[in-house]
Short mmCIF file of C-alpha atoms in Angstrom, two decimals:
data_model
loop_
_atom_site.label_atom_id
_atom_site.label_comp_id
_atom_site.label_asym_id
_atom_site.label_seq_id
_atom_site.Cartn_x
_atom_site.Cartn_y
_atom_site.Cartn_z
CA GLY A 57 -22.17 7.38 17.17
CA ILE A 58 -18.88 6.92 15.36
CA LEU A 59 -16.62 8.87 13.03
CA GLY A 60 -14.77 7.69 9.92
CA ASN A 61 -15.84 4.12 9.20
CA LYS A 62 -13.71 4.01 6.05
CA PRO A 63 -10.29 2.91 4.73
CA ALA A 64 -7.73 5.49 5.82
CA SER A 65 -4.19 6.23 6.93
CA GLY A 66 -4.02 6.20 10.72
CA THR A 67 -1.99 9.41 10.94
CA GLN A 68 -4.15 11.24 8.38
CA ILE A 69 -7.52 10.27 9.85
CA ILE A 70 -6.69 11.63 13.30
CA GLU A 71 -5.64 14.90 11.65
CA GLU A 72 -8.93 14.93 9.72
CA LEU A 73 -11.31 13.88 12.50
CA GLY A 74 -9.34 14.30 15.73
CA GLN A 75 -10.84 17.63 16.75
CA GLU A 76 -14.38 16.47 15.95
CA HIS A 77 -13.70 13.34 18.00
CA VAL A 78 -12.57 15.38 21.02
CA LYS A 79 -15.61 17.64 20.68
CA THR A 80 -18.22 14.89 20.22
CA GLY A 81 -16.65 11.96 22.08
CA LYS A 82 -17.31 9.68 19.11
CA PRO A 83 -14.52 7.12 18.43
CA ILE A 84 -12.79 7.11 15.04
CA LEU A 85 -13.12 3.82 13.16
CA TYR A 86 -11.08 2.93 10.10
CA THR A 87 -9.41 0.07 8.24
CA SER A 88 -6.48 -0.34 5.84
CA ALA A 89 -4.99 -2.77 3.33
CA ASP A 90 -4.29 -5.26 6.13
CA SER A 91 -6.90 -7.49 7.76
CA VAL A 92 -7.41 -5.05 10.63
CA TRP A 93 -10.14 -2.91 12.19
CA GLN A 94 -8.76 0.09 14.03
CA VAL A 95 -10.30 2.34 16.66
CA ALA A 96 -8.62 5.67 17.42
CA ALA A 97 -9.40 7.82 20.46
CA HIS A 98 -7.78 10.59 22.49
CA GLU A 99 -6.12 9.32 25.65
CA GLN A 100 -7.23 12.22 27.84
CA SER A 101 -10.67 13.18 26.56
CA PHE A 102 -11.87 9.65 25.73
CA GLY A 103 -9.78 7.53 28.08
CA LEU A 104 -7.54 4.52 27.51
CA GLU A 105 -9.60 1.99 29.44
CA ARG A 106 -12.76 3.02 27.62
CA LEU A 107 -10.95 2.59 24.28
CA TYR A 108 -9.68 -0.87 25.28
CA LYS A 109 -13.17 -1.91 26.38
CA ILE A 110 -14.63 -0.92 23.00
CA CYS A 111 -11.92 -2.87 21.18
CA LYS A 112 -12.57 -6.00 23.25
CA SER A 113 -16.23 -5.86 22.21
CA ALA A 114 -15.25 -5.22 18.58
CA ARG A 115 -12.98 -8.28 18.68
CA ILE A 116 -16.00 -10.49 19.42
CA LEU A 117 -17.97 -8.93 16.55
CA CYS A 118 -15.04 -9.25 14.12
CA ASP A 119 -14.48 -12.97 14.76
CA GLU A 120 -17.37 -13.89 12.47
CA LEU A 121 -15.77 -11.82 9.67
CA GLN A 122 -12.35 -13.41 10.31
CA ILE A 123 -10.69 -10.02 10.69
CA SER A 124 -7.20 -10.74 11.94
CA ARG A 125 -6.78 -7.91 14.45
CA VAL A 126 -8.70 -5.14 16.16
CA ILE A 127 -6.25 -2.40 17.13
CA ALA A 128 -6.74 0.28 19.77
CA ARG A 129 -5.00 3.43 18.48
CA PRO A 130 -4.75 6.02 21.25
CA PHE A 131 -3.41 9.49 20.51
CA ILE A 132 -2.67 12.74 22.34
CA GLY A 133 -2.33 16.40 21.43
CA ASN A 134 -4.28 19.65 21.19
CA PRO A 135 -3.90 21.50 17.85
CA ALA A 136 -5.79 24.50 19.26
CA GLU A 137 -2.84 25.02 21.58
CA GLY A 138 -0.25 24.30 18.90
CA ILE A 139 0.28 20.65 19.96
CA PRO A 140 -0.34 18.36 16.94
CA PHE A 141 -2.12 15.05 17.39
CA LYS A 142 0.32 12.17 17.85
CA ARG A 143 -0.24 8.43 18.27
CA THR A 144 1.22 6.88 21.42
CA TYR A 145 2.83 3.57 22.37
CA ASN A 146 -0.30 2.59 24.35
CA ARG A 147 -1.81 0.78 21.37
CA LYS A 148 -3.19 -2.69 21.98
CA ASP A 149 -3.80 -5.46 19.46
CA TYR A 150 -6.72 -7.84 19.93
CA SER A 151 -5.98 -10.76 17.61
CA GLN A 152 -8.05 -13.61 16.29
CA LEU A 153 -6.89 -16.92 17.72
CA PRO A 154 -4.60 -18.87 15.36
CA PHE A 155 -6.60 -21.39 13.30
CA GLY A 156 -4.39 -24.27 14.42
CA PRO A 157 -1.26 -25.11 16.39
CA THR A 158 1.82 -23.01 15.65
CA TYR A 159 5.51 -23.72 16.14
CA LEU A 160 5.26 -21.60 19.28
CA ASP A 161 2.67 -24.03 20.67
CA GLN A 162 4.93 -26.97 19.80
CA LEU A 163 7.90 -25.36 21.56
CA VAL A 164 5.90 -24.69 24.74
CA ALA A 165 4.50 -28.23 24.68
CA LYS A 166 8.10 -29.52 24.72
CA GLY A 167 9.03 -27.30 27.65
CA VAL A 168 10.91 -24.66 25.66
CA ARG A 169 10.65 -21.14 27.11
CA THR A 170 9.23 -18.60 24.62
CA THR A 171 9.58 -14.90 25.41
CA GLY A 172 7.54 -12.32 23.49
CA VAL A 173 8.89 -8.75 23.38
CA GLY A 174 6.74 -5.88 22.14
CA LYS A 175 3.43 -6.83 20.52
CA ILE A 176 4.42 -10.47 19.82
CA SER A 177 2.09 -11.96 22.44
CA ALA A 178 -0.82 -9.85 21.16
CA ILE A 179 -0.25 -10.99 17.56
CA TYR A 180 -0.69 -14.63 18.61
CA ALA A 181 -3.48 -13.84 21.10
CA GLY A 182 -1.16 -15.01 23.87
CA LYS A 183 -0.93 -18.57 22.53
CA GLY A 184 2.47 -20.22 22.61
CA ILE A 185 4.09 -17.43 24.65
CA SER A 186 5.56 -18.33 28.07
CA GLU A 187 6.45 -14.79 29.11
CA SER A 188 5.69 -11.39 27.61
CA PHE A 189 7.22 -7.92 27.92
CA GLU A 190 5.34 -4.92 26.54
CA THR A 191 7.61 -2.17 25.23
CA LYS A 192 7.47 1.47 24.22
CA GLY A 193 9.58 1.58 21.07
CA ASN A 194 12.70 0.01 19.59
CA VAL A 195 15.21 0.97 22.26
CA ASP A 196 12.98 -0.44 24.98
CA GLY A 197 12.70 -3.73 23.05
CA LEU A 198 16.43 -3.93 22.36
CA LYS A 199 17.19 -3.40 26.04
CA VAL A 200 14.85 -6.28 26.90
CA ILE A 201 16.73 -8.52 24.43
CA LEU A 202 20.07 -7.63 26.05
CA ARG A 203 18.65 -8.23 29.52
CA GLU A 204 17.23 -11.61 28.52
CA LEU A 205 20.54 -12.63 26.93
CA ASP A 206 22.32 -11.70 30.17
CA ALA A 207 19.90 -13.96 32.05
CA LYS A 208 21.15 -16.89 29.92
CA LYS A 209 17.83 -18.69 30.02
CA PRO A 210 17.58 -21.16 27.11
CA GLY A 211 14.68 -20.70 24.72
CA LEU A 212 13.29 -18.26 22.17
CA ILE A 213 13.39 -14.45 22.43
CA PHE A 214 10.89 -13.17 19.85
CA CYS A 215 10.95 -9.36 19.52
CA ASN A 216 8.99 -6.90 17.38
CA LEU A 217 10.67 -3.51 16.79
CA ILE A 218 7.74 -1.27 15.94
CA ASP A 219 9.38 2.10 15.28
CA PHE A 220 10.55 1.24 11.75
CA ASP A 221 6.92 0.74 10.74
CA MET A 222 4.89 3.02 13.01
CA LEU A 223 7.10 6.10 13.23
CA TYR A 224 8.97 6.16 9.93
CA GLY A 225 7.65 3.72 7.31
CA HIS A 226 3.99 4.75 7.27
CA ARG A 227 4.95 8.40 7.64
CA ARG A 228 7.44 8.14 4.74
CA ASP A 229 10.15 9.70 6.91
CA VAL A 230 13.37 8.76 5.10
CA SER A 231 15.83 10.48 7.43
CA GLY A 232 14.02 9.16 10.50
CA PHE A 233 14.09 5.62 9.06
CA ALA A 234 17.84 5.95 8.38
CA ASP A 235 18.50 7.15 11.93
CA CYS A 236 16.41 4.26 13.26
CA ILE A 237 18.50 1.71 11.32
CA GLU A 238 21.69 3.31 12.62
CA GLU A 239 20.33 3.17 16.18
CA PHE A 240 19.48 -0.53 15.77
CA ASP A 241 22.90 -1.20 14.29
CA GLY A 242 24.51 0.21 17.43
CA TYR A 243 22.64 -2.29 19.59
CA LEU A 244 23.30 -5.15 17.17
CA ALA A 245 27.01 -5.24 18.07
CA SER A 246 26.11 -5.67 21.76
CA ILE A 247 23.60 -8.42 20.92
CA LYS A 248 26.20 -10.34 18.85
CA GLU A 249 28.71 -10.04 21.71
CA LYS A 250 26.32 -11.71 24.14
CA LEU A 251 25.49 -14.67 21.88
CA ASN A 252 27.01 -18.03 22.76
CA GLU A 253 28.10 -20.75 20.34
CA LYS A 254 24.68 -22.39 20.30
CA ASP A 255 22.62 -19.23 19.75
CA LEU A 256 20.96 -18.36 16.44
CA LEU A 257 20.14 -14.74 15.58
CA LEU A 258 17.44 -14.12 12.96
CA ILE A 259 16.60 -10.62 11.69
CA CYS A 260 13.57 -10.37 9.45
CA ALA A 261 10.54 -8.32 8.46
CA ASP A 262 6.98 -9.44 7.78
CA HIS A 263 6.35 -6.87 5.02
CA GLY A 264 7.84 -3.88 3.23
CA ASN A 265 7.27 -0.26 4.24
CA ASP A 266 9.44 1.82 1.91
CA PRO A 267 9.77 5.36 3.31
CA THR A 268 10.69 6.69 -0.16
CA TYR A 269 7.44 5.44 -1.74
CA SER A 270 4.16 7.32 -2.18
CA GLY A 271 1.10 6.82 0.02
CA THR A 272 1.09 5.47 3.57
CA ASP A 273 0.42 1.72 3.21
CA HIS A 274 2.86 -1.19 3.41
CA THR A 275 4.86 -1.80 0.25
CA ARG A 276 5.49 -5.07 -1.56
CA GLU A 277 9.22 -5.80 -1.48
CA HIS A 278 10.56 -9.25 -0.69
CA ALA A 279 11.02 -9.24 3.08
CA PRO A 280 14.64 -9.80 4.18
CA ILE A 281 15.92 -12.63 6.35
CA ILE A 282 19.42 -12.36 7.85
CA ALA A 283 20.70 -15.28 9.94
CA TYR A 284 23.82 -15.43 12.11
CA THR A 285 25.42 -17.96 14.41
CA LYS A 286 28.93 -18.31 15.84
CA ALA A 287 28.64 -22.05 15.18
CA GLN A 288 28.70 -21.65 11.39
CA LYS A 289 31.13 -24.24 10.00
CA HIS A 290 32.67 -22.10 7.25
CA SER A 291 33.37 -18.43 6.70
CA GLY A 292 31.66 -16.24 4.15
CA ILE A 293 28.10 -15.31 3.28
CA ILE A 294 25.52 -18.03 2.66
CA ASP A 295 22.74 -17.23 0.20
CA LEU A 296 19.49 -18.59 1.66
CA GLY A 297 17.69 -17.83 -1.59
CA ILE A 298 14.12 -16.66 -2.02
CA ARG A 299 12.11 -18.71 0.45
CA THR A 300 8.79 -20.25 -0.47
CA THR A 301 7.07 -19.26 2.76
CA PHE A 302 7.61 -17.10 5.83
CA ALA A 303 7.02 -20.31 7.82
CA ASP A 304 10.56 -21.41 6.92
CA ILE A 305 11.76 -19.15 9.74
CA GLY A 306 9.46 -20.87 12.23
CA ALA A 307 10.64 -24.29 11.05
CA THR A 308 14.27 -23.21 11.47
CA VAL A 309 13.65 -21.89 15.00
CA ALA A 310 11.82 -25.08 15.96
CA GLU A 311 14.59 -27.33 14.65
CA ALA A 312 17.28 -25.24 16.39
CA LEU A 313 15.53 -25.40 19.76
CA LEU A 314 14.18 -28.95 19.63
CA GLY A 315 17.05 -30.65 17.82
CA TYR A 316 14.71 -32.00 15.17
CA LYS A 317 12.10 -30.64 12.81
CA PRO A 318 8.71 -31.10 14.48
CA GLU A 319 5.87 -32.91 12.77
CA VAL A 320 3.91 -30.37 10.73
CA THR A 321 0.22 -30.64 9.95
CA GLU A 322 -1.74 -27.37 9.64
CA ILE A 323 1.44 -25.33 9.14
CA THR A 324 4.27 -25.80 6.68
CA GLY A 325 7.84 -24.60 6.36
CA GLN A 326 11.29 -25.84 5.40
CA SER A 327 14.07 -25.33 7.91
CA PHE A 328 17.31 -23.80 6.57
CA LEU A 329 19.33 -24.68 9.70
CA LYS A 330 21.46 -27.23 7.82
CA GLU A 331 22.77 -24.45 5.54
CA PHE A 332 25.09 -23.34 8.36
CA PHE A 333 26.66 -26.72 8.95
CA HIS A 334 27.38 -28.43 5.61
#
């Protein structure tokens, strides 16, 4: 049997059904506004490997429905002993294969090294990723970026910093979100220091998650894109405008690493690389 099987907030549903889950051994199934199917289970009483096995099977079933991701959502805790349930970093994403070639595929085909940090490889079902590093939170991911910059291997470092979303955005924790930004800002100075003249730094988000808003779902702000390179030809801030598609970032990365904008068929996007050099 199963529990839940309804749209729900991930943090709220484990509070609602977590104790029943531990007692019965039935996994908690739920969905949200995104194209995802999520399975929550207690790490100790249910077991991580058992949870991952269920999600692999669910991925096969969800392909026909074109559900983007099946997500394993492990949690720990024992409220009876005063330890609240808490989701862990041992989540795994089982993604649908991209419908066609991506810029990542084109980079790899041209011999460009692509490094996924955090859940990046899982988002693309491993396609177009040369090397992957799983992480447990923002600091872990930022340390991987610094280490990879020290290695001075040419290519793409593609990192997802999950704490903004998972720990503070969905939970509407304003002070926690502020502290998280300040923590990131501290690492940003070190990242900028390690960049060479040819490097391009892009900071972006794929959706809003306003911690001051009601509810627990993603919010609908324009996602930011901040770009930086030491090779910029003039001083001052460049307004990149409101972009037509998120794929503009992919096109910019591809042009920067290949020296030309690759031929685009199934995917579209307009590079803004030239904005830095005219």
